[in-house]
Structures are given as structure tokens and as C-alpha cells.
Coordinates of C-alpha atoms and ligand atoms in Angstrom, one line a residue:
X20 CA 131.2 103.6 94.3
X21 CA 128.8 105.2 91.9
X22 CA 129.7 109.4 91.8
X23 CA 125.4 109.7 92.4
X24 CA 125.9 113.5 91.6
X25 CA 127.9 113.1 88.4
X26 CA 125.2 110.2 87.1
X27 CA 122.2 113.0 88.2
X28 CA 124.0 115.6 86.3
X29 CA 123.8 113.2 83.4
X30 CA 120.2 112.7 83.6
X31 CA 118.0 114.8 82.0
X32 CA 115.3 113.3 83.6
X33 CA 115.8 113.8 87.0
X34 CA 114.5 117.3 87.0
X35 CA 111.2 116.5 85.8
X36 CA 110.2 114.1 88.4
X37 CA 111.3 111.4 90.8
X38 CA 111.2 108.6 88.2
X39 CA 110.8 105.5 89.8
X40 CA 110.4 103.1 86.9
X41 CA 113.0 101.6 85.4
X42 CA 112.1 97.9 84.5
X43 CA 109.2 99.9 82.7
X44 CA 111.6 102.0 80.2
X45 CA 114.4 104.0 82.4
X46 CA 115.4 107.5 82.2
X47 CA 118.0 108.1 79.5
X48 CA 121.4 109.3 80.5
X49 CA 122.1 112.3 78.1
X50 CA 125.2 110.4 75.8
X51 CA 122.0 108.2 74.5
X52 CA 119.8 111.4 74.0
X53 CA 122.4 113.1 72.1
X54 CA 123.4 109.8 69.9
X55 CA 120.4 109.4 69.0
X56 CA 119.9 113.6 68.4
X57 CA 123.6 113.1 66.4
X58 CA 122.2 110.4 64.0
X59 CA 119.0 111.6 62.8
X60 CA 120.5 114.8 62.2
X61 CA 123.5 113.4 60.3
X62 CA 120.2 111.9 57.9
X63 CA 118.4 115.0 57.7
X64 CA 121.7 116.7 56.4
X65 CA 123.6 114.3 54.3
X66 CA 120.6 112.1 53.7
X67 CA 119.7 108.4 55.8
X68 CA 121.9 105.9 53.6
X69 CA 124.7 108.4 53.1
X70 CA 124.9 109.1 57.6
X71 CA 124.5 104.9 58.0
X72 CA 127.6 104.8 55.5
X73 CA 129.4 107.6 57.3
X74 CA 129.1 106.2 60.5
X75 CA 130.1 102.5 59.5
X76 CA 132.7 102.0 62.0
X77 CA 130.4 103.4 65.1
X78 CA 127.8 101.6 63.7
X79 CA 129.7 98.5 64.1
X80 CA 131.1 99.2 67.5
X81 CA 127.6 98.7 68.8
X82 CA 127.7 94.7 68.1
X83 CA 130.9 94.5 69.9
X84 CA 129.7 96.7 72.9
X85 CA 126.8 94.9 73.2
X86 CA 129.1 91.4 73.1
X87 CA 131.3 92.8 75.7
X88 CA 128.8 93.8 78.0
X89 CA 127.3 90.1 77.8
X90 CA 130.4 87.9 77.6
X91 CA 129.7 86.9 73.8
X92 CA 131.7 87.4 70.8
X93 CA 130.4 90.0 68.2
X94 CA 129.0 87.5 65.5
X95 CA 127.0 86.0 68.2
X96 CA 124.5 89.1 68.4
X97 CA 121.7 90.4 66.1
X98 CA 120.9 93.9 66.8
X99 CA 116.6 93.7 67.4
X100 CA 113.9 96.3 68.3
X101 CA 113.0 94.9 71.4
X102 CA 113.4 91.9 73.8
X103 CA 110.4 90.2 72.1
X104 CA 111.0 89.9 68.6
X105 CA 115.0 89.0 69.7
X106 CA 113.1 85.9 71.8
X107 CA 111.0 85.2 69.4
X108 CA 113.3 85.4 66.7
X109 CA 115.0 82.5 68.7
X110 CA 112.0 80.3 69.6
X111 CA 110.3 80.0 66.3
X112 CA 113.8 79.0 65.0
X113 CA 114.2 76.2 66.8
X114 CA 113.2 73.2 65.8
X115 CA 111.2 71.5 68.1
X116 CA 109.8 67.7 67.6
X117 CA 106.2 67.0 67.5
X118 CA 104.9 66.3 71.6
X119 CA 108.1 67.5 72.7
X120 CA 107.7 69.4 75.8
X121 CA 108.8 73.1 76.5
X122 CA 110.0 73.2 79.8
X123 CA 109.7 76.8 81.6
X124 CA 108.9 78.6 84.7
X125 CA 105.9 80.1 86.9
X126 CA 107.6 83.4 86.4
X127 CA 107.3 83.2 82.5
X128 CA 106.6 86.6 80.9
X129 CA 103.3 86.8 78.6
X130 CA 104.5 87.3 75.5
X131 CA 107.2 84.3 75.6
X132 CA 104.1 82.0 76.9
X133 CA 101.4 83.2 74.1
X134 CA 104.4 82.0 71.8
X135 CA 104.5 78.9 73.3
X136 CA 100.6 77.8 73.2
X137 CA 100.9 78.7 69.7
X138 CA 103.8 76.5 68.9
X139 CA 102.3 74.2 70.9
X140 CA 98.8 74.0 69.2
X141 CA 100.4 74.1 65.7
X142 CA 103.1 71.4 66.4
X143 CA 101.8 69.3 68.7
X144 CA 103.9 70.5 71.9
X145 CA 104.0 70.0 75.7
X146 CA 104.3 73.1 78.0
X147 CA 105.4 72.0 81.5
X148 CA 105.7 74.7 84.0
X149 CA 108.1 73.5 86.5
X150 CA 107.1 74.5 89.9
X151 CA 108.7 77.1 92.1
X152 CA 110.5 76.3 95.9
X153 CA 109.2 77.6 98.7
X154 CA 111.2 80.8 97.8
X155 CA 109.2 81.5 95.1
X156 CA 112.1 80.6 93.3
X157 CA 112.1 78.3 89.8
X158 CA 112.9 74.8 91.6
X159 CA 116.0 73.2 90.7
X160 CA 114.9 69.7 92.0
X161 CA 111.7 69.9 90.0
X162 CA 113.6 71.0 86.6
X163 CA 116.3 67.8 87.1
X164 CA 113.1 65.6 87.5
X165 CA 111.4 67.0 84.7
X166 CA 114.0 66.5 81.6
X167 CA 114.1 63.6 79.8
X168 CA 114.6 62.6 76.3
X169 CA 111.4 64.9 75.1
X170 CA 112.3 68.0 76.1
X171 CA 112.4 70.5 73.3
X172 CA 114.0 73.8 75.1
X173 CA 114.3 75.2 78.6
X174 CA 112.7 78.5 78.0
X175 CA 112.7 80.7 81.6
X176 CA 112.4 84.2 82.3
X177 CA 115.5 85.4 84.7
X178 CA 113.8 88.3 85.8
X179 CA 110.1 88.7 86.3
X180 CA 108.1 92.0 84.9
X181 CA 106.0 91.2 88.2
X182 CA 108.5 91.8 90.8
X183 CA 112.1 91.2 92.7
X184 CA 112.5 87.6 92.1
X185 CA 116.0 86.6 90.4
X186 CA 115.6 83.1 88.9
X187 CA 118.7 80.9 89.4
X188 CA 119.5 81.3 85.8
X189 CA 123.2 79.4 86.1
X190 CA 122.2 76.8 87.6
X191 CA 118.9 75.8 85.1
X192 CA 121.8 76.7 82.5
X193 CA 123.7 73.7 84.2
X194 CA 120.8 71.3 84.4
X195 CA 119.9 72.0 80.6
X196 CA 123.5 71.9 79.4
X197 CA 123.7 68.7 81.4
X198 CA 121.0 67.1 79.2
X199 CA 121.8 68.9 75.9
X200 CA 118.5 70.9 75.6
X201 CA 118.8 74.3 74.2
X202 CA 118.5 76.8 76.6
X203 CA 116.4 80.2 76.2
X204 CA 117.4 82.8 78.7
X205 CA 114.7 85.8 78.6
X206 CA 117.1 88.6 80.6
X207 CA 114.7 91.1 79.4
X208 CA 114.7 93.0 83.3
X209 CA 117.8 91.2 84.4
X210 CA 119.8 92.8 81.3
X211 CA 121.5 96.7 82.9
X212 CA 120.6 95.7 86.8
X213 CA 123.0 92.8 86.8
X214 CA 126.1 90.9 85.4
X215 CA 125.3 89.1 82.2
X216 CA 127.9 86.4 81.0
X217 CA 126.5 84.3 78.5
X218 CA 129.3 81.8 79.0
X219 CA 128.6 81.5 82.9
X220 CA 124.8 80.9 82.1
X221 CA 125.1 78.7 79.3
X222 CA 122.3 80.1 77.2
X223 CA 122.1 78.9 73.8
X224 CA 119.9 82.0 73.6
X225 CA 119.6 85.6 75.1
X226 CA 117.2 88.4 74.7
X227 CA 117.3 91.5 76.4
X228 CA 115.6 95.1 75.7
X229 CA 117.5 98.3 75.5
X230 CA 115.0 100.6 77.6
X231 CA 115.2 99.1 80.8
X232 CA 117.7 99.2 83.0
X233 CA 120.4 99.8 80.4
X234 CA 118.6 103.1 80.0
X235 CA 118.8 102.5 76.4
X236 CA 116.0 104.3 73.8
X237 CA 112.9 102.7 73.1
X238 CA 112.8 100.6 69.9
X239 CA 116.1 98.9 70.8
X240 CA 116.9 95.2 72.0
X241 CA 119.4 92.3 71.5
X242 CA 119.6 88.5 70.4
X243 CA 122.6 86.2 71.7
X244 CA 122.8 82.9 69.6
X245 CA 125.5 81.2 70.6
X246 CA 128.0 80.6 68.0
X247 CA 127.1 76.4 67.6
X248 CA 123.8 77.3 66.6
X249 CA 124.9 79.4 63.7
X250 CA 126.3 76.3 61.5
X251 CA 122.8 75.4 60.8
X252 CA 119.7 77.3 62.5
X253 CA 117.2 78.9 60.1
X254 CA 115.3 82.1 61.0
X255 CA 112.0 81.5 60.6
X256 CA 111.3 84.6 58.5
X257 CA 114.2 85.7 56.4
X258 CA 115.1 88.7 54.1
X259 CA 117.8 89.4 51.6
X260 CA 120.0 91.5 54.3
X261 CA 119.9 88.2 56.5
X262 CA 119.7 85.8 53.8
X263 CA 121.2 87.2 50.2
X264 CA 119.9 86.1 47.0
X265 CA 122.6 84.9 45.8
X266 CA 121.0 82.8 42.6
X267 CA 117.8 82.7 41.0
X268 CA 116.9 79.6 43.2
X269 CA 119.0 80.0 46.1
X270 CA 119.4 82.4 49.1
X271 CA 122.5 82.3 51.7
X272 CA 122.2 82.4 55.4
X273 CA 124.9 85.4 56.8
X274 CA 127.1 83.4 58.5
X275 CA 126.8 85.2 62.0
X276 CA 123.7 86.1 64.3
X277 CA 123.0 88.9 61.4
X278 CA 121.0 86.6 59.9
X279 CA 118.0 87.1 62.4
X280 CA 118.2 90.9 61.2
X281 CA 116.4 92.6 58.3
X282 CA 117.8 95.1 55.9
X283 CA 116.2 98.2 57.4
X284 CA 116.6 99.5 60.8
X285 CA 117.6 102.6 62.4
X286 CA 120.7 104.0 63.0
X287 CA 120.2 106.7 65.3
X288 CA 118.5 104.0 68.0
X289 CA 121.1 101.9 67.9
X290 CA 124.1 104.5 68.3
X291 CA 122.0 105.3 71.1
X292 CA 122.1 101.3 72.4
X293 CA 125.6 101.7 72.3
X294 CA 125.9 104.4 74.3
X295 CA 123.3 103.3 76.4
X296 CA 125.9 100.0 77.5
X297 CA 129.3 102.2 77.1
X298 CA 127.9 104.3 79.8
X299 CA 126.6 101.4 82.0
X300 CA 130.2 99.6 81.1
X301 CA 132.4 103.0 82.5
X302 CA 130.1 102.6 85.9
X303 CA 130.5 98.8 85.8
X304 CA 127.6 96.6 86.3
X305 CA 128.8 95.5 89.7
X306 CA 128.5 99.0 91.1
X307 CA 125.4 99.2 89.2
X308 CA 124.0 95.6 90.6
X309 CA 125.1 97.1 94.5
X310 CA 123.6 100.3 94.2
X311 CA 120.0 98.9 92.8
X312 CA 119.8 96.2 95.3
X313 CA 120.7 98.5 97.9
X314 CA 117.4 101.1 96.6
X315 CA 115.1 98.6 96.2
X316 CA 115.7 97.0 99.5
X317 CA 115.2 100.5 101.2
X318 CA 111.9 100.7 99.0
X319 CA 111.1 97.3 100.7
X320 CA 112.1 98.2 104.4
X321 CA 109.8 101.5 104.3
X322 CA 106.8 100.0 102.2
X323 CA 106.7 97.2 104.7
X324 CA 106.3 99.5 107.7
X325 CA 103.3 101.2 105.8
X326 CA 100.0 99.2 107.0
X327 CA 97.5 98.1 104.4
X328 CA 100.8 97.4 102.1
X329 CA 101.9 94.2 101.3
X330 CA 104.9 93.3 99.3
X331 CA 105.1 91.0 97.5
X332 CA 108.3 90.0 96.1
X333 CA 109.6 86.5 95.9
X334 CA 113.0 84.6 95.7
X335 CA 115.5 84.9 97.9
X336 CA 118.2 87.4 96.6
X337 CA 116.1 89.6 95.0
X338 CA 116.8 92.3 92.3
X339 CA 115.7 96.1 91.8
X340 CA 112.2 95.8 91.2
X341 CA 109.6 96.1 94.4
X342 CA 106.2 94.9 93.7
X343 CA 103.6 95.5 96.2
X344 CA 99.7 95.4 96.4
X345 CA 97.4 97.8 98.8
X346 CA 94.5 96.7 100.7
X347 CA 91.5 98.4 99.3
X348 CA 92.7 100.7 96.9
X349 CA 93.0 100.8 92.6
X350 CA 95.9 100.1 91.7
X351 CA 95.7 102.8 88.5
X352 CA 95.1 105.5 90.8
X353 CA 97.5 105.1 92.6
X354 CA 100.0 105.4 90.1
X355 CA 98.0 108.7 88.5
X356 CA 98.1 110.1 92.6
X357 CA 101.9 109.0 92.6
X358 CA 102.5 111.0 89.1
X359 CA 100.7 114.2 90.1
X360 CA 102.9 114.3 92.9
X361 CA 105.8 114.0 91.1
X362 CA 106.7 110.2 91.8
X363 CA 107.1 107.7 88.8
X364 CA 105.6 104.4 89.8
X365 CA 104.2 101.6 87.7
X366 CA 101.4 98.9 87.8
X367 CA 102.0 95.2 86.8
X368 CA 98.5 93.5 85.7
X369 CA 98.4 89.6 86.0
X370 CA 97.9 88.8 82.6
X371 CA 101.8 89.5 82.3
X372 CA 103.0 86.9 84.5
X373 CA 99.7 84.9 84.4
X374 CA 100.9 81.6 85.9
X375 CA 102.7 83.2 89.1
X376 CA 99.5 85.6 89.1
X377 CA 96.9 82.9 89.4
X378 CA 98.6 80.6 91.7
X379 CA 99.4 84.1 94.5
X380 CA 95.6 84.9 93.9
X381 CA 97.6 88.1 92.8
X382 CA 96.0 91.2 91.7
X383 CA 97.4 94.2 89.4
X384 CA 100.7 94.9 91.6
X385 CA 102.2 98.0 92.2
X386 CA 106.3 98.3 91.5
X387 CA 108.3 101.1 92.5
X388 CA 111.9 100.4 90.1
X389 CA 115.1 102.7 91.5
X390 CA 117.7 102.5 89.0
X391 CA 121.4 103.6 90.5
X392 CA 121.0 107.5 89.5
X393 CA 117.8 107.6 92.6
X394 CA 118.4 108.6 96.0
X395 CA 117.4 107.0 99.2
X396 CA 116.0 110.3 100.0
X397 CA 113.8 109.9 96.4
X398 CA 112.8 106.0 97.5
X399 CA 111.9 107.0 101.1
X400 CA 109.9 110.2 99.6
X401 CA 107.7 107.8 97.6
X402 CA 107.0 106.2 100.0
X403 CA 105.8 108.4 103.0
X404 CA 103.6 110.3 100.0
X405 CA 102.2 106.9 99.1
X406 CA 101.4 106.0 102.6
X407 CA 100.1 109.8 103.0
X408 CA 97.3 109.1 99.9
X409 CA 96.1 105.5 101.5
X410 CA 95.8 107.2 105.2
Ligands
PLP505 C1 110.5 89.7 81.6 C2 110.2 90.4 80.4 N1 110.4 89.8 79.2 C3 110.2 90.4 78.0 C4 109.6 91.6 78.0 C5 109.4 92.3 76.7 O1 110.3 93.3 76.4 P1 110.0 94.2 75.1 O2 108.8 95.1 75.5 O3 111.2 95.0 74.9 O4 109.7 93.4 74.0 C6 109.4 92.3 79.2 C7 108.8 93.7 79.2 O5 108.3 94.2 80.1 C8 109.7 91.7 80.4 O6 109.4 92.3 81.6

């Protein structure tokens, strides 16, 4: 069991407002706040190369905290600045044949799918959304059908920005290990609400952002490249941290997931990533997983007894994020109402999930996100002032 008081006592945050947002970017617990703080100030007093230098040994510890936390080894991660330059990073590396398809899912997220209709226009590639069940959920059936020899990549996203559903991410690892086609697992939302074993999933790839629910500072994120890939695969843009210049004529790959990094970064964000998963580890992400789920199903119970409110979550084991729509009402608003009155709420516009969007005839949804360190009394308290604004 999660000591609630202990982790509110470790929030800053939670005097300030009920923050109920943390697939947006979560409230950080106050080890990450003072890594960070730690850091910059060991720069601003012994100067920025001289603190990274000092602080080797931390430094490093945040590669194999973030492998631990994900089932990987430490060579297989590249420390990124978010969840989209670590996926990217990984689908423009890939090589993918001319009129190969890219198999994904309805649930994609925006800025994996604008990736893909460029690839696609430049190189002469297939995109094939494979349909979802009548859960919502990415259907299995349909993915076995779909492969064949001309698959490129399964590229899914586990865990929509638009709402609760959990994509069976296992079991597509399973179908796409089956046919030897690289797999691309986006566990952007999924990464800090639930258990992440890269070995389980059998990803060849794994992005995930740091200011989610691992309650990490913004700026941070993570690349998993499985340790095959690491023989031969070329980033697509290089430097001389990831690649050295070893002669006049010739640069080296690093021989780890390093080589998807550049030579500058900072230091003070990503001691404050490391905390960020040290703290979630000492909970333990099962703990974590029941506590969330327990929250956001509470959210869903009390939103669903408001009339006018519709939720609108999919899948059938469904995660911590509660998306919702309200008859008659702006969506924006609503969220500016809910601030004013001290609750935290977001807005999810369809342009980020666009295929799921279009085919629910969805508009901009509403999500409420409890991470573990809310209360029942906070969820249930958004809630009855929500209902009180549409009434
Ligand atoms: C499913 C999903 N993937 C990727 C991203 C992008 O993450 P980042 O903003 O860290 O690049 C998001 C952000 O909301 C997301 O929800």
C-alpha cells in the first residue's frame, strides 16, 4: 500500500491546487525539484563542464535506473528530451523498403503518424491502420491478417493521449516477433502508470517521456533499442558525441544506444529523471499501477452519474486517464472554470489522435488524470464542482 500521506508530504504541488493532470506533465515529487535545484547550482558555482565531471558517477546511474525500471540493460538506452525525438530518433533509423507498409493503430498519437506520411511520401511507403475490436481495443485478429512479407515496422501507441484505453502491447509484441518485423512501442503515457518490461513486450524499440506519470521534469525522455539493433543501425542524424571522428574520412558509431545522443544536454534534468524513476521504483510500479486504476475508475463511476457527461474511454482494462465529453458546453472553458476553482484538468483536441477522433465523430475531450499522490476525496471533488458549473 502506497503511505498517501508520506507521498503528499512529498509533493510540493499539492498545496497549490488539486492537480488532476498527470498524462499532461505530473506534479513533481520534491527529490526531482531538488536534483534538478542541486545540479544547476553545482554549474553556477564550479562552472557547467566542471559539475557534469563531478557528478560522473550519478550521472551514469541515471542509464541504469532508467534500464531497471524498463527491464533493459544500460547500453540499451539513450537519454532523450522527450518521448518524440526518442521515437523519432528510432523510426527514421530504420530502414524501411520502398512500398513497404507501416503497420499501426487507430490510437496512433500525432506526432508518430505526421512521421509516418512523411516517410511514406518520401520513400514510397504503405500506412495500414489495423482496426480496433469492438473494445476499442487494437485488434489482434486484424494485425495477424495484416503481416506479410511487406511489412516494414509495427509502430503502435500503448497508451493513448485521448483517453483510458491500454493497447494489448504484449501480445502485438508476439504477433510482430512472430513475423520478424521490428517493433516500435510508443509507452509515452503507459511509461510511470504501469509495469514496463521491454523483454515481456518484445519491442525492438521504446520511447517514453519523463513528465508524465513518472513525475519526471519537463525536457526529459528515453530511447530503448534493443541490444540486436545496435550491431548495425544508423541514426539518421549523427554528431561527434554519438559518432566520433575518429579519422579525417571516417566517423565511429558508439557502440551502445549513446549513439542516438548528441554531445550537449543537461545535467540537472536528467539527475532529476533519475530521481524521478528511483522514487517511483521505492513505491514500486505495481502499487503505483493499483492505486491509478483504482482513481481513475472512481473518476469514471462519478462522471458517469453526472447527466449531459459522457465518457468516453475505450478498451477493456483501462489505465489512469478519464476522457470525457459534455453535451453543450466548450471544452476550454471548462478547463479555465475547473482551474479557477482550484481543480487541474486537461483538454485532448482530435488532431492528437486523429484516426480514433474521426472514426468516434469525437470532439476536443475532456481528461481528468489522478496520479497515486490524489485522493478519492480530490477525484470525487472534481467532479461534483464540474457537475455544479454544467447545472
Ligand atoms: C501517446 C503519446 N505519445 C507521445 C507523446 C509525445 O511526448 P513528448 O511531448 O514528450 O514528446 C505524447 C504526449 O502527450 C503522447 O500522449
Amino acid at each position: 500500500m502506497i503511505d498517501v500521506d508520506q507521498v503528499r508530504a512529498d509533493t510540493q504541488g499539492i498545496a497549490h491546487s488539486t492537480h488532476l493532470l498527470a498524462c499532461g506533465s505530473a506534479l513533481m515529487p520534491t527529490c526531482v525539484v531538488e536534483a534538478v535545484i542541486t545540479h544547476t547550482q553545482l554549474e553556477a558555482q564550479i562552472g557547467g563542464y566542471e559539475a557534469q565531471a563531478s557528478q560522473a558517477e550519478p550521472l551514469e546511474k541515471v542509464y541504469r535506473s532508467v534500464a531497471g525500471h524498463i527491464g533493459a540493460a544500460a547500453h540499451e538506452v539513450a537519454l532523450m528530451e522527450n518521448a518524440t525525438v526518442a521515437w523519432c530518433h528510432a523510426f527514421y533509423a530504420l530502414p524501411l523498403k520502398q512500398g513497404s507498409r507501416i503497420l499501426t493503430c487507430e490510437a496512433e498519437y500525432a506526432a508518430n503518424y505526421v512521421a509516418f506520411l512523411q516517410r511514406a511520401k518520401r520513400e514510397n511507403l504503405k500506412i495500414e491502420v489495423i482496426p480496433s475490436d469492438e473494445n476499442g481495443t487494437l485488434d489482434l485478429a486484424a494485425l495477424e491478417e495484416a503481416m506479410g512479407d511487406d511489412v516494414g515496422v509495427v509502430a503502435i501507441t500503448w497508451v493513448p493521449t485521448n483517453g483510458g484505453l491500454v493497447n494489448p502491447a504484449v501480445e502485438v509484441g508476439r504477433i510482430a516477433n512472430a513475423h520478424g518485423v521490428p517493433y516500435l512501442l510508443d509507452a509515452c503515457q503507459a511509461a510511470g502508470q504501469m509495469r514496463i518490461d521491454v523483454e515481456e513486450l518484445g519491442c525492438d524499440f521504446l520511447s517514453a517521456t519523463g513528465r508524465k506519470y513518472l513525475r519526471g521534469p519537463r525536457g526529459t525522455g528515453f530511447l530503448y533499442i534493443k541490444d540486436k539493433w545496435l550491431d548495425f543501425l544508423e541514426p539518421a542524424m549523427i554528431d561527434h558525441f554519438g559518432a566520433p571522428w575518429v579519422a579525417r574520412d571516417k566517423y565511429e558509431l558508439r557502440d551502445d544506444a549513446r549513439r542516438f545522443e548528441t554531445w550537449e544536454n543537461s545535467y540537472a534534468l536528467r539527475a532529476g529523471l533519475g530521481a524521478a524513476i528511483d522514487y517511483a521504483d521505492q513505491i514500486g510500479i505495481d502499487q503505483i499501477n493499483d492505486r491509478v486504476t483504482f482513481l481513475a475508475e472512481e473518476a469514471r463511476k462519478a462522471l458517469s452519474e453526472v447527466s449531459d457527461v459522457t465518457v468516453r474511454d475505450l478498451g477493456k482494462s483501462r489505465c489512469g486517464i478519464v476522457s470525457f465529453s459534455i453535451e453543450g458546453f466548450e471544452t476550454q472553458s471548462i478547463v479555465k472554470q475547473m482551474a479557477a476553482s482550484g481543480y487541474v484538468i486537461g483538454a485532448s483536441a482530435p488532431s492528437s489522435t486523429r484516426i480514433d477522433s474521426e472514426r468516434r465523430n469525437l470532439p476536443t475531450l475532456l481528461r481528468i488524470a489522478p496520479h497515486y499522490y490524489n485522493t478519492e476525496e480530490e477525484v470525487r471533488g472534481a467532479v461534483e464542482r464540474l457537475s455544479s458549473l454544467i447545472h
